[in-house]
Structures are given as structure tokens and as C-alpha cells.
PDB file of C-alpha atoms in Angstrom:
ATOM      1  CA  MET B 735     121.540  64.930-116.664  1.00  0.00           C
ATOM      2  CA  LYS B 736     119.335  62.267-115.564  1.00  0.00           C
ATOM      3  CA  LYS B 737     118.993  63.829-112.104  1.00  0.00           C
ATOM      4  CA  ILE B 738     118.190  67.163-113.706  1.00  0.00           C
ATOM      5  CA  LEU B 739     115.495  65.512-116.063  1.00  0.00           C
ATOM      6  CA  THR B 740     113.918  63.868-112.938  1.00  0.00           C
ATOM      7  CA  LEU B 741     113.836  67.219-110.985  1.00  0.00           C
ATOM      8  CA  PHE B 742     112.090  68.861-114.034  1.00  0.00           C
ATOM      9  CA  ILE B 743     109.412  66.263-114.318  1.00  0.00           C
ATOM     10  CA  ALA B 744     108.852  66.276-110.605  1.00  0.00           C
ATOM     11  CA  SER B 745     108.388  70.124-110.705  1.00  0.00           C
ATOM     12  CA  LEU B 746     105.942  69.698-113.697  1.00  0.00           C
ATOM     13  CA  THR B 747     104.079  67.323-111.297  1.00  0.00           C
ATOM     14  CA  LEU B 748     103.845  70.121-108.719  1.00  0.00           C
ATOM     15  CA  LEU B 749     102.293  72.407-111.153  1.00  0.00           C
ATOM     16  CA  SER B 750      99.745  70.293-112.640  1.00  0.00           C
ATOM     17  CA  CYS B 751      98.190  66.923-112.985  1.00  0.00           C
ATOM     18  CA  LYS B 752      95.333  65.141-114.909  1.00  0.00           C
ATOM     19  CA  GLN B 753      92.080  63.988-113.456  1.00  0.00           C
ATOM     20  CA  ASN B 754      89.280  62.421-115.334  1.00  0.00           C
ATOM     21  CA  GLY B 755      91.178  63.799-118.557  1.00  0.00           C
ATOM     22  CA  LYS B 756      91.242  67.368-117.336  1.00  0.00           C
ATOM     23  CA  ARG B 757      94.068  69.363-116.208  1.00  0.00           C
ATOM     24  CA  GLU B 758      94.038  70.337-112.487  1.00  0.00           C
ATOM     25  CA  ILE B 759      96.345  73.018-111.195  1.00  0.00           C
ATOM     26  CA  ILE B 760      98.181  72.042-107.884  1.00  0.00           C
ATOM     27  CA  LEU B 761      98.511  75.307-105.937  1.00  0.00           C
ATOM     28  CA  PRO B 762     101.976  76.190-104.174  1.00  0.00           C
ATOM     29  CA  ARG B 763     102.037  75.876-100.278  1.00  0.00           C
ATOM     30  CA  SER B 764     101.161  79.219 -98.788  1.00  0.00           C
ATOM     31  CA  ASN B 765     103.599  81.043 -96.313  1.00  0.00           C
ATOM     32  CA  GLY B 766     103.056  83.135 -93.399  1.00  0.00           C
ATOM     33  CA  ASN B 767     102.524  82.861 -89.732  1.00  0.00           C
ATOM     34  CA  THR B 768      99.172  82.427 -87.642  1.00  0.00           C
ATOM     35  CA  ASN B 769      97.610  85.630 -86.370  1.00  0.00           C
ATOM     36  CA  SER B 770      99.490  87.564 -89.290  1.00  0.00           C
ATOM     37  CA  ILE B 771      98.024  89.282 -92.362  1.00  0.00           C
ATOM     38  CA  LEU B 772      99.243  91.006 -95.523  1.00  0.00           C
ATOM     39  CA  VAL B 773      97.571  94.275 -96.338  1.00  0.00           C
ATOM     40  CA  VAL B 774      97.708  95.167 -99.964  1.00  0.00           C
ATOM     41  CA  MET B 775      96.991  98.889-100.059  1.00  0.00           C
ATOM     42  CA  LYS B 776      98.550 101.911-101.926  1.00  0.00           C
ATOM     43  CA  GLY B 777     101.316 103.498 -99.948  1.00  0.00           C
ATOM     44  CA  ASP B 778      99.570 106.940 -99.914  1.00  0.00           C
ATOM     45  CA  ASP B 779      96.504 105.407 -98.279  1.00  0.00           C
ATOM     46  CA  TRP B 780      98.657 103.382 -95.875  1.00  0.00           C
ATOM     47  CA  LEU B 781     100.424 106.533 -94.816  1.00  0.00           C
ATOM     48  CA  SER B 782      96.957 108.420 -94.461  1.00  0.00           C
ATOM     49  CA  LYS B 783      93.591 108.062 -92.870  1.00  0.00           C
ATOM     50  CA  PRO B 784      92.872 104.334 -94.035  1.00  0.00           C
ATOM     51  CA  GLY B 785      96.363 103.199 -92.766  1.00  0.00           C
ATOM     52  CA  ASP B 786      95.556 104.838 -89.496  1.00  0.00           C
ATOM     53  CA  GLU B 787      92.178 103.076 -89.236  1.00  0.00           C
ATOM     54  CA  ILE B 788      93.844  99.818 -89.961  1.00  0.00           C
ATOM     55  CA  ARG B 789      96.351 100.287 -87.337  1.00  0.00           C
ATOM     56  CA  ARG B 790      93.683 101.330 -84.802  1.00  0.00           C
ATOM     57  CA  VAL B 791      91.310  98.614 -85.547  1.00  0.00           C
ATOM     58  CA  PHE B 792      93.792  95.708 -86.252  1.00  0.00           C
ATOM     59  CA  GLY B 793      95.996  97.091 -83.392  1.00  0.00           C
ATOM     60  CA  GLU B 794      93.614  96.445 -80.863  1.00  0.00           C
ATOM     61  CA  HIS B 795      95.334  94.439 -77.851  1.00  0.00           C
ATOM     62  CA  GLN B 796      94.407  90.832 -77.142  1.00  0.00           C
ATOM     63  CA  VAL B 797      92.814  90.683 -73.634  1.00  0.00           C
ATOM     64  CA  GLY B 798      94.095  88.344 -70.956  1.00  0.00           C
ATOM     65  CA  LEU B 799      97.783  88.648 -71.885  1.00  0.00           C
ATOM     66  CA  PRO B 800     100.574  90.088 -69.455  1.00  0.00           C
ATOM     67  CA  GLN B 801     102.277  92.038 -72.133  1.00  0.00           C
ATOM     68  CA  PRO B 802     100.493  94.160 -74.796  1.00  0.00           C
ATOM     69  CA  GLU B 803      99.879  92.236 -78.005  1.00  0.00           C
ATOM     70  CA  THR B 804      97.859  93.017 -81.027  1.00  0.00           C
ATOM     71  CA  LEU B 805      95.016  90.734 -82.264  1.00  0.00           C
ATOM     72  CA  LEU B 806      96.782  90.383 -85.517  1.00  0.00           C
ATOM     73  CA  SER B 807     100.312  91.246 -86.769  1.00  0.00           C
ATOM     74  CA  VAL B 808     100.024  93.433 -89.979  1.00  0.00           C
ATOM     75  CA  ASP B 809     102.516  93.797 -92.979  1.00  0.00           C
ATOM     76  CA  GLN B 810     101.516  96.143 -95.778  1.00  0.00           C
ATOM     77  CA  ILE B 811     102.483  96.047 -99.535  1.00  0.00           C
ATOM     78  CA  ASP B 812     101.728  98.176-102.356  1.00  0.00           C
ATOM     79  CA  PRO B 813      99.513  96.476-105.044  1.00  0.00           C
ATOM     80  CA  SER B 814     102.508  97.075-107.568  1.00  0.00           C
ATOM     81  CA  GLY B 815     104.395  94.534-105.530  1.00  0.00           C
ATOM     82  CA  PHE B 816     101.679  92.005-104.981  1.00  0.00           C
ATOM     83  CA  SER B 817     103.096  89.162-107.322  1.00  0.00           C
ATOM     84  CA  LYS B 818     105.117  85.976-107.591  1.00  0.00           C
ATOM     85  CA  PHE B 819     105.620  84.395-104.273  1.00  0.00           C
ATOM     86  CA  ILE B 820     104.309  87.378-102.326  1.00  0.00           C
ATOM     87  CA  ARG B 821     100.757  86.400-103.436  1.00  0.00           C
ATOM     88  CA  ASN B 822     101.183  82.859-101.669  1.00  0.00           C
ATOM     89  CA  ASN B 823     100.749  84.639 -98.105  1.00  0.00           C
ATOM     90  CA  LYS B 824      98.249  82.514 -96.482  1.00  0.00           C
ATOM     91  CA  ALA B 825      96.316  85.586 -95.251  1.00  0.00           C
ATOM     92  CA  VAL B 826      95.678  88.538 -97.449  1.00  0.00           C
ATOM     93  CA  LEU B 827      93.610  91.608 -97.062  1.00  0.00           C
ATOM     94  CA  LEU B 828      93.388  93.396-100.585  1.00  0.00           C
ATOM     95  CA  PHE B 829      91.966  96.733-101.034  1.00  0.00           C
ATOM     96  CA  GLN B 830      90.816  97.532-104.381  1.00  0.00           C
ATOM     97  CA  LYS B 831      89.065 100.524-105.975  1.00  0.00           C
ATOM     98  CA  GLY B 832      85.809  99.797-107.849  1.00  0.00           C
ATOM     99  CA  ASP B 833      82.115 100.576-108.834  1.00  0.00           C
ATOM    100  CA  SER B 834      80.867  98.915-105.519  1.00  0.00           C
ATOM    101  CA  VAL B 835      81.397  98.885-102.024  1.00  0.00           C
ATOM    102  CA  GLY B 836      81.735  95.634 -99.894  1.00  0.00           C
ATOM    103  CA  ILE B 837      83.992  92.778 -99.091  1.00  0.00           C
ATOM    104  CA  SER B 838      84.262  89.275-100.592  1.00  0.00           C
ATOM    105  CA  THR B 839      86.212  86.271 -99.542  1.00  0.00           C
ATOM    106  CA  GLU B 840      88.147  83.774-101.600  1.00  0.00           C
ATOM    107  CA  TYR B 841      90.027  80.713-100.602  1.00  0.00           C
ATOM    108  CA  ASP B 842      93.161  79.206-102.116  1.00  0.00           C
ATOM    109  CA  LYS B 843      93.323  81.642-104.878  1.00  0.00           C
ATOM    110  CA  TYR B 844      97.003  81.777-105.246  1.00  0.00           C
ATOM    111  CA  ALA B 845      98.285  79.001-102.692  1.00  0.00           C
ATOM    112  CA  ALA B 846      96.906  76.596-100.342  1.00  0.00           C
ATOM    113  CA  PRO B 847      95.771  76.963 -97.782  1.00  0.00           C
ATOM    114  CA  GLN B 848      94.771  80.678 -98.110  1.00  0.00           C
ATOM    115  CA  ILE B 849      92.282  83.313 -97.463  1.00  0.00           C
ATOM    116  CA  VAL B 850      92.063  86.347 -99.409  1.00  0.00           C
ATOM    117  CA  ILE B 851      89.459  89.113 -98.360  1.00  0.00           C
ATOM    118  CA  LYS B 852      88.916  91.790-101.110  1.00  0.00           C
ATOM    119  CA  ALA B 853      87.725  95.033 -99.875  1.00  0.00           C
ATOM    120  CA  THR B 854      86.284  97.124-102.820  1.00  0.00           C
ATOM    121  CA  TYR B 855      85.681 100.940-102.434  1.00  0.00           C
ATOM    122  CA  LYS B 856      84.815 103.910-104.516  1.00  0.00           C
ATOM    123  CA  ASP B 857      86.578 106.641-102.647  1.00  0.00           C
ATOM    124  CA  GLU B 858      88.667 107.196 -99.532  1.00  0.00           C
ATOM    125  CA  TYR B 859      85.405 107.952 -97.441  1.00  0.00           C
ATOM    126  CA  ASP B 860      84.324 104.242 -98.484  1.00  0.00           C
ATOM    127  CA  LEU B 861      87.717 102.902 -97.625  1.00  0.00           C
ATOM    128  CA  VAL B 862      87.849 104.003 -94.177  1.00  0.00           C
ATOM    129  CA  SER B 863      84.327 103.338 -93.537  1.00  0.00           C
ATOM    130  CA  ILE B 864      84.825  99.619 -94.492  1.00  0.00           C
ATOM    131  CA  ILE B 865      87.794  99.455 -91.932  1.00  0.00           C
ATOM    132  CA  LYS B 866      85.871 100.993 -89.419  1.00  0.00           C
ATOM    133  CA  ASN B 867      82.601  99.220 -89.734  1.00  0.00           C
ATOM    134  CA  ARG B 868      83.619  95.719 -90.771  1.00  0.00           C
ATOM    135  CA  GLY B 869      87.128  95.541 -89.220  1.00  0.00           C
ATOM    136  CA  LYS B 870      85.960  93.114 -86.417  1.00  0.00           C
ATOM    137  CA  GLU B 871      84.129  90.977 -89.128  1.00  0.00           C
ATOM    138  CA  ILE B 872      87.261  90.707 -91.084  1.00  0.00           C
ATOM    139  CA  ILE B 873      89.552  89.944 -88.207  1.00  0.00           C
ATOM    140  CA  GLN B 874      87.080  87.141 -87.221  1.00  0.00           C
ATOM    141  CA  LEU B 875      87.263  85.607 -90.752  1.00  0.00           C
ATOM    142  CA  PHE B 876      91.036  85.546 -90.426  1.00  0.00           C
ATOM    143  CA  LYS B 877      90.949  84.039 -86.835  1.00  0.00           C
ATOM    144  CA  ASP B 878      88.576  81.313 -87.998  1.00  0.00           C
ATOM    145  CA  GLN B 879      90.614  80.445 -90.911  1.00  0.00           C
ATOM    146  CA  ASP B 880      93.724  80.259 -88.619  1.00  0.00           C
ATOM    147  CA  VAL B 881      91.977  77.909 -86.154  1.00  0.00           C
ATOM    148  CA  LYS B 882      90.949  75.545 -89.053  1.00  0.00           C
ATOM    149  CA  TYR B 883      94.781  75.913 -90.325  1.00  0.00           C
ATOM    150  CA  THR B 884      96.121  75.080 -86.871  1.00  0.00           C
ATOM    151  CA  GLN B 885      93.644  72.296 -86.326  1.00  0.00           C
ATOM    152  CA  GLY B 886      94.785  70.838 -89.671  1.00  0.00           C
ATOM    153  CA  ILE B 887      98.467  70.565 -88.696  1.00  0.00           C
ATOM    154  CA  PHE B 888      97.343  69.277 -85.235  1.00  0.00           C
ATOM    155  CA  LYS B 889      95.214  66.297 -86.989  1.00  0.00           C
ATOM    156  CA  ARG B 890      98.292  64.970 -88.425  1.00  0.00           C
ATOM    157  CA  GLU B 891     100.134  64.359 -85.129  1.00  0.00           C
ATOM    158  CA  LYS B 892      97.166  64.048 -82.554  1.00  0.00           C
ATOM    159  CA  ILE B 893      97.080  61.578 -79.895  1.00  0.00           C
ATOM    160  CA  ASP B 894      94.386  58.840 -79.429  1.00  0.00           C
ATOM    161  CA  VAL B 895      92.227  60.726 -76.919  1.00  0.00           C
ATOM    162  CA  SER B 896      89.980  57.703 -76.394  1.00  0.00           C
ATOM    163  CA  LYS B 897      92.888  56.341 -74.238  1.00  0.00           C
ATOM    164  CA  LEU B 898      92.313  59.167 -71.844  1.00  0.00           C
ATOM    165  CA  GLY B 899      90.401  58.089 -68.988  1.00  0.00           C
ATOM    166  CA  THR B 900      88.621  61.612 -68.182  1.00  0.00           C
ATOM    167  CA  VAL B 901      88.078  62.191 -71.911  1.00  0.00           C
ATOM    168  CA  ASN B 902      86.487  58.727 -72.321  1.00  0.00           C
ATOM    169  CA  ASN B 903      84.382  59.136 -69.329  1.00  0.00           C
ATOM    170  CA  LEU B 904      83.056  62.307 -70.194  1.00  0.00           C
ATOM    171  CA  GLY B 905      82.168  61.338 -73.807  1.00  0.00           C
ATOM    172  CA  LEU B 906      84.262  63.862 -75.318  1.00  0.00           C
ATOM    173  CA  ASP B 907      86.633  63.885 -78.609  1.00  0.00           C
ATOM    174  CA  LEU B 908      89.032  66.644 -79.409  1.00  0.00           C
ATOM    175  CA  ILE B 909      92.428  67.083 -81.147  1.00  0.00           C
ATOM    176  CA  ILE B 910      95.369  67.141 -78.747  1.00  0.00           C
ATOM    177  CA  PRO B 911      98.932  67.076 -80.628  1.00  0.00           C
ATOM    178  CA  GLU B 912     100.975  64.200 -79.556  1.00  0.00           C
ATOM    179  CA  ARG B 913     103.705  66.795 -78.162  1.00  0.00           C
ATOM    180  CA  TYR B 914     101.421  67.184 -75.042  1.00  0.00           C
ATOM    181  CA  ARG B 915     102.219  64.926 -72.034  1.00  0.00           C
ATOM    182  CA  LEU B 916     100.009  63.647 -69.486  1.00  0.00           C
ATOM    183  CA  VAL B 917     100.344  64.983 -66.061  1.00  0.00           C
ATOM    184  CA  GLN B 918      97.409  63.894 -64.335  1.00  0.00           C
ATOM    185  CA  ASP B 919      94.318  61.778 -65.448  1.00  0.00           C
ATOM    186  CA  THR B 920      91.918  60.776 -62.492  1.00  0.00           C
ATOM    187  CA  LEU B 921      90.316  58.534 -65.118  1.00  0.00           C
ATOM    188  CA  ASN B 922      86.922  60.190 -63.908  1.00  0.00           C
ATOM    189  CA  ASN B 923      86.644  63.840 -64.005  1.00  0.00           C
ATOM    190  CA  PHE B 924      89.965  65.601 -64.212  1.00  0.00           C
ATOM    191  CA  LEU B 925      92.689  65.784 -67.030  1.00  0.00           C
ATOM    192  CA  TRP B 926      95.777  67.776 -67.022  1.00  0.00           C
ATOM    193  CA  MET B 927      98.206  67.679 -70.006  1.00  0.00           C
ATOM    194  CA  ARG B 928     101.472  69.874 -70.584  1.00  0.00           C
ATOM    195  CA  GLN B 929     103.541  70.900 -73.440  1.00  0.00           C
ATOM    196  CA  HIS B 930     107.115  72.022 -72.925  1.00  0.00           C
ATOM    197  CA  LEU B 931     107.599  74.937 -75.185  1.00  0.00           C
ATOM    198  CA  LYS B 932     110.746  75.034 -77.275  1.00  0.00           C
ATOM    199  CA  SER B 933     111.116  78.897 -78.193  1.00  0.00           C
ATOM    200  CA  GLY B 934     112.220  82.281 -76.910  1.00  0.00           C
ATOM    201  CA  ILE B 935     113.805  82.907 -73.769  1.00  0.00           C
ATOM    202  CA  ALA B 936     111.400  80.417 -72.010  1.00  0.00           C
ATOM    203  CA  ARG B 937     113.045  77.593 -73.686  1.00  0.00           C
ATOM    204  CA  GLY B 938     113.112  74.491 -71.435  1.00  0.00           C
ATOM    205  CA  ASP B 939     110.931  76.221 -68.673  1.00  0.00           C
ATOM    206  CA  GLY B 940     107.883  77.413 -70.524  1.00  0.00           C
ATOM    207  CA  THR B 941     104.692  75.307 -70.811  1.00  0.00           C
ATOM    208  CA  ASN B 942     101.342  75.239 -72.444  1.00  0.00           C
ATOM    209  CA  ASN B 943      98.687  73.381 -70.197  1.00  0.00           C
ATOM    210  CA  ILE B 944      95.323  71.665 -70.880  1.00  0.00           C
ATOM    211  CA  LEU B 945      92.773  71.053 -68.067  1.00  0.00           C
ATOM    212  CA  ILE B 946      89.471  69.292 -68.760  1.00  0.00           C
ATOM    213  CA  TYR B 947      86.863  68.572 -66.216  1.00  0.00           C
ATOM    214  CA  SER B 948      83.017  68.818 -65.641  1.00  0.00           C
ATOM    215  CA  LEU B 949      80.573  69.981 -62.999  1.00  0.00           C
ATOM    216  CA  PRO B 950      76.852  69.834 -62.536  1.00  0.00           C
ATOM    217  CA  LEU B 951      74.835  72.381 -64.385  1.00  0.00           C
ATOM    218  CA  GLY B 952      72.971  74.010 -61.542  1.00  0.00           C
ATOM    219  CA  ASP B 953      71.492  77.657 -61.961  1.00  0.00           C
ATOM    220  CA  GLU B 954      72.486  78.996 -65.469  1.00  0.00           C
ATOM    221  CA  THR B 955      72.062  82.495 -64.467  1.00  0.00           C
ATOM    222  CA  LYS B 956      75.051  82.002 -62.210  1.00  0.00           C
ATOM    223  CA  ILE B 957      77.492  80.365 -64.486  1.00  0.00           C
ATOM    224  CA  VAL B 958      79.317  83.405 -65.398  1.00  0.00           C
ATOM    225  CA  ASP B 959      79.662  84.797 -61.851  1.00  0.00           C
ATOM    226  CA  ASN B 960      81.031  81.219 -60.743  1.00  0.00           C
ATOM    227  CA  ILE B 961      83.637  80.897 -63.429  1.00  0.00           C
ATOM    228  CA  THR B 962      86.383  82.456 -61.433  1.00  0.00           C
ATOM    229  CA  ALA B 963      85.265  80.707 -58.227  1.00  0.00           C
ATOM    230  CA  VAL B 964      85.478  77.089 -59.882  1.00  0.00           C
ATOM    231  CA  ARG B 965      88.809  77.523 -61.480  1.00  0.00           C
ATOM    232  CA  ASP B 966      90.231  78.645 -58.114  1.00  0.00           C
ATOM    233  CA  SER B 967      88.840  75.710 -56.458  1.00  0.00           C
ATOM    234  CA  ILE B 968      90.102  73.470 -59.172  1.00  0.00           C
ATOM    235  CA  GLY B 969      93.492  75.035 -58.801  1.00  0.00           C
ATOM    236  CA  LYS B 970      93.689  74.615 -55.118  1.00  0.00           C
ATOM    237  CA  ILE B 971      92.941  70.847 -55.486  1.00  0.00           C
ATOM    238  CA  PHE B 972      94.796  69.990 -58.649  1.00  0.00           C
ATOM    239  CA  ILE B 973      97.673  72.639 -59.542  1.00  0.00           C
ATOM    240  CA  PRO B 974      99.921  72.916 -56.492  1.00  0.00           C
ATOM    241  CA  GLY B 975     102.886  75.289 -56.321  1.00  0.00           C
ATOM    242  CA  SER B 976     106.520  74.438 -55.213  1.00  0.00           C
ATOM    243  CA  LYS B 977     105.631  74.768 -51.337  1.00  0.00           C
ATOM    244  CA  GLU B 978     102.623  73.925 -49.084  1.00  0.00           C
ATOM    245  CA  GLY B 979      99.980  76.490 -49.455  1.00  0.00           C
ATOM    246  CA  MET B 980     100.841  77.520 -52.945  1.00  0.00           C
ATOM    247  CA  TYR B 981      98.335  76.703 -55.888  1.00  0.00           C
ATOM    248  CA  MET B 982      97.089  78.386 -58.933  1.00  0.00           C
ATOM    249  CA  ILE B 983      94.255  81.051 -58.569  1.00  0.00           C
ATOM    250  CA  THR B 984      92.980  83.724 -60.826  1.00  0.00           C
ATOM    251  CA  GLU B 985      95.101  86.888 -60.576  1.00  0.00           C
ATOM    252  CA  GLN B 986      93.332  89.188 -58.167  1.00  0.00           C
ATOM    253  CA  ALA B 987      94.599  92.423 -59.536  1.00  0.00           C
ATOM    254  CA  TYR B 988      93.054  91.662 -63.057  1.00  0.00           C
ATOM    255  CA  THR B 989      89.564  91.105 -63.669  1.00  0.00           C
ATOM    256  CA  PRO B 990      88.913  88.479 -66.419  1.00  0.00           C
ATOM    257  CA  PHE B 991      86.830  89.123 -69.483  1.00  0.00           C
ATOM    258  CA  THR B 992      84.053  86.808 -70.451  1.00  0.00           C
ATOM    259  CA  TYR B 993      82.189  86.421 -73.764  1.00  0.00           C
ATOM    260  CA  GLU B 994      79.334  84.259 -74.848  1.00  0.00           C
ATOM    261  CA  THR B 995      80.379  81.778 -77.731  1.00  0.00           C
ATOM    262  CA  LYS B 996      79.661  78.368 -79.052  1.00  0.00           C
ATOM    263  CA  ILE B 997      81.473  75.178 -78.787  1.00  0.00           C
ATOM    264  CA  ASP B 998      80.412  72.191 -80.854  1.00  0.00           C
ATOM    265  CA  GLY B 999      77.245  74.187 -81.557  1.00  0.00           C
ATOM    266  CA  LYS B1000      76.418  74.459 -77.844  1.00  0.00           C
ATOM    267  CA  LYS B1001      76.105  77.656 -75.732  1.00  0.00           C
ATOM    268  CA  ALA B1002      79.501  78.235 -73.998  1.00  0.00           C
ATOM    269  CA  TYR B1003      81.251  81.044 -72.234  1.00  0.00           C
ATOM    270  CA  GLU B1004      84.843  82.134 -73.235  1.00  0.00           C
ATOM    271  CA  THR B1005      86.754  83.626 -70.401  1.00  0.00           C
ATOM    272  CA  ARG B1006      90.426  85.209 -70.862  1.00  0.00           C
ATOM    273  CA  GLY B1007      92.567  86.545 -67.891  1.00  0.00           C
ATOM    274  CA  LYS B1008      95.667  85.986 -66.047  1.00  0.00           C
ATOM    275  CA  TRP B1009      96.549  83.237 -63.461  1.00  0.00           C
ATOM    276  CA  GLU B1010      99.000  83.319 -60.535  1.00  0.00           C
ATOM    277  CA  VAL B1011     100.254  80.959 -58.057  1.00  0.00           C
ATOM    278  CA  LYS B1012      99.328  82.089 -54.465  1.00  0.00           C
ATOM    279  CA  ASN B1013     102.200  83.247 -52.315  1.00  0.00           C
ATOM    280  CA  ASP B1014     104.445  82.887 -55.249  1.00  0.00           C
ATOM    281  CA  PHE B1015     105.740  84.924 -58.288  1.00  0.00           C
ATOM    282  CA  MET B1016     104.514  82.502 -61.213  1.00  0.00           C
ATOM    283  CA  ALA B1017     101.866  83.972 -63.483  1.00  0.00           C
ATOM    284  CA  GLY B1018     100.575  83.924 -66.896  1.00  0.00           C
ATOM    285  CA  PRO B1019      97.465  84.029 -69.194  1.00  0.00           C
ATOM    286  CA  PHE B1020      94.685  81.400 -69.210  1.00  0.00           C
ATOM    287  CA  LEU B1021      91.775  80.748 -71.629  1.00  0.00           C
ATOM    288  CA  ASN B1022      88.655  78.946 -70.196  1.00  0.00           C
ATOM    289  CA  TYR B1023      85.681  77.582 -72.079  1.00  0.00           C
ATOM    290  CA  THR B1024      82.577  76.671 -70.084  1.00  0.00           C
ATOM    291  CA  ILE B1025      80.259  74.666 -72.188  1.00  0.00           C
ATOM    292  CA  VAL B1026      76.512  74.214 -71.305  1.00  0.00           C
ATOM    293  CA  ASP B1027      75.811  70.555 -71.982  1.00  0.00           C
ATOM    294  CA  LYS B1028      71.926  70.453 -71.222  1.00  0.00           C
ATOM    295  CA  LYS B1029      71.570  67.056 -72.651  1.00  0.00           C
ATOM    296  CA  ASN B1030      73.881  65.511 -69.633  1.00  0.00           C
ATOM    297  CA  ASN B1031      72.716  68.255 -67.232  1.00  0.00           C
ATOM    298  CA  ARG B1032      76.417  69.433 -66.876  1.00  0.00           C
ATOM    299  CA  LEU B1033      79.190  71.961 -67.546  1.00  0.00           C
ATOM    300  CA  VAL B1034      82.307  70.780 -69.717  1.00  0.00           C
ATOM    301  CA  VAL B1035      85.146  72.854 -68.947  1.00  0.00           C
ATOM    302  CA  PHE B1036      88.292  73.100 -71.115  1.00  0.00           C
ATOM    303  CA  GLU B1037      90.854  75.361 -69.815  1.00  0.00           C
ATOM    304  CA  GLY B1038      94.193  76.205 -71.272  1.00  0.00           C
ATOM    305  CA  PHE B1039      97.158  78.294 -69.401  1.00  0.00           C
ATOM    306  CA  THR B1040     100.563  79.276 -70.500  1.00  0.00           C
ATOM    307  CA  TYR B1041     103.758  79.887 -68.533  1.00  0.00           C
ATOM    308  CA  ALA B1042     106.370  81.493 -70.759  1.00  0.00           C
ATOM    309  CA  PRO B1043     108.291  84.190 -68.773  1.00  0.00           C
ATOM    310  CA  SER B1044     109.645  87.092 -70.814  1.00  0.00           C
ATOM    311  CA  VAL B1045     108.287  86.201 -74.070  1.00  0.00           C
ATOM    312  CA  ASN B1046     105.137  87.106 -76.076  1.00  0.00           C
ATOM    313  CA  LYS B1047     102.283  84.647 -75.273  1.00  0.00           C
ATOM    314  CA  ARG B1048      99.575  85.389 -77.943  1.00  0.00           C
ATOM    315  CA  ASP B1049     100.324  82.471 -80.342  1.00  0.00           C
ATOM    316  CA  PHE B1050     100.706  79.997 -77.520  1.00  0.00           C
ATOM    317  CA  VAL B1051      97.207  80.986 -76.160  1.00  0.00           C
ATOM    318  CA  PHE B1052      95.915  80.853 -79.688  1.00  0.00           C
ATOM    319  CA  GLU B1053      97.094  77.258 -80.049  1.00  0.00           C
ATOM    320  CA  LEU B1054      95.153  76.379 -77.006  1.00  0.00           C
ATOM    321  CA  GLU B1055      92.078  78.136 -78.640  1.00  0.00           C
ATOM    322  CA  ALA B1056      92.447  75.933 -81.648  1.00  0.00           C
ATOM    323  CA  ILE B1057      92.433  72.883 -79.436  1.00  0.00           C
ATOM    324  CA  ALA B1058      89.594  73.867 -77.397  1.00  0.00           C
ATOM    325  CA  LYS B1059      87.421  74.668 -80.586  1.00  0.00           C
ATOM    326  CA  SER B1060      88.007  71.052 -81.867  1.00  0.00           C
ATOM    327  CA  LEU B1061      86.159  69.584 -78.870  1.00  0.00           C
ATOM    328  CA  LYS B1062      82.932  67.615 -79.469  1.00  0.00           C
ATOM    329  CA  ILE B1063      80.505  66.151 -77.005  1.00  0.00           C
ATOM    330  CA  LYS B1064      79.600  62.617 -78.192  1.00  0.00           C
TER     331      LYS B1064
END
């Protein structure tokens, strides 16, 4: 009986507490995987044009991956079923008919951490239009929240990067989970860290890898054109294969995609593509951020690459993205 009473009191503590004389509700922990969302939409809409538009926009493939994988994984539920623990999903896209047309965002509404994006519409035309015209914006909101969520997890298990010679020498700070192990640190201008993956068919063999280095800034108009050449030269020097003459290069049969972005508020270029080992069969996706550090007249490069044969790689690359976006230049 005493044990039951203790459990009962503990459950009440989880639901609420008092702070400054006021009752504060403690939200339940959210559930759901990264890069996954729950769409709350009527079944008839899901099986007609609005649902088709969601599958088209949200089903776009992530570039740079060997196998086709969507930007987000999407599950759907009818509004009548959106209750109880279902509402605790960490990423919800809620469609609701109303007197206005638009989207709004609310955080930690039913659980924490959580993002709920509400899309209001008057008729089917408005509903389809919202998805078509604001779909990419909605995807980015979910992606940004997932980055913050993942970084929050990594913060609880991060290594002391000030002890890494290259990071310290370059004046950087970033969040790297402690499961990454040092492969090489020149203590000056090149760092390689590796995490052995523990899931799927690649168990024991798959790895996630982080490279950090810098180079002189030079002609800014040629940065994008030189990204592939630079990473190939780094691969030749630092990333050898199993035999002489083998080293990591950019896959020649696949043209990488480069986009302008920002890291730590600074202009940067995000490049996604595939790597391979010259004269060997190893290959996989890579993610490269080349950051323009004008203050120090240099480029700071963060690159992540994944080796995970026979399994999907989107979420592995996403973890590398979350680490990269935590980078700060002191």
C-alpha cells in the first residue's frame, strides 16, 4: 500500500507543481522520431487532392543519398483520432477549417519538446494552395526544430572539444557527442572523428565521420567551384583506402548539389553529394559546410560522411547536420 501511495504522489508530481504560489503544468515527454511528422487531416482529404499534394511536396527525395529517401516521413490520422497520447507526437501538422487562410506555429502545446503547425483553410482550393505554396516553408520549420531537438540530446553527452588541438587552434566550438572517437588530430589544421553505428545491417561496420579543417579565403567567386577539388585533395592526404593508391574522392558519376546558407550567422555553402574510394567499392553520402570567415581571412570546413552499406542513411546524415549547425567561431 505504501508503495502504491508513493507512486500515486510521484504521478501527481509529473502532472503539476507549484511555483511562486501558482500551479504549473508539467507536460509529458513527446514521442516520435526525427525527420518524421504526424499529419492531422480528414480521411477524405488525405485520399484526394490535398493528400496527393502532401505526398508530392513532403515526399521529395533528400539529395545526396545513394538510395531514394524522402525529406520527411509522414503518417496521417483523422482529427477524430487526434487525442490522448497521439497528441504527444513531437511534430504535428494540423489542418483545420476556419474563417481565415494561413499557418501558425505553437511549441510544447501537448507535450515537450513539440512543434504544432496549424494550417487553416476555407475550402479545398485553399487547402491545396497552402501545401503547394508553403510546403517547403513548413518542412524547414520541422527540420529546424529537429536540429534543435537533436542538439539538445547531444549537449547532454558532449565531449570537451577544447581538448581537441585542431578545434582549439582554429578557435571553434561545437557540440560533438561523446560516442565519437578520435581518428586523427594534427593539433593544427585537421581533425577526423568517427562514430561506429549500432543499427541495421551495417551493425559493426557502419560509421559516421566528422572532418574539420581550414584553408585561406582566396577569391570568393571561386569558392563553390573549388569545393570538390578541395575535398578530393583532403581525401588523398588524410583519408586512405585499404591499399596504396586508394583514397576518398567525390563520386565522379554524381554531381554534388551546393546551396548558400548560414552557419553561426556567417555566409556558408552547404554541399551534399556522394563519396567513393578511388579504385575500391566503398561509397556513401557526404555533407560539407564551407564557411566564409572573413574576420580571419579563411574558410572553415566541416564535413560529415557516412558509411552504412545496405541501410537507409538519411537520419545518419541528419545527425551530422545537427553537429555542423552547432559550430561557432570564437
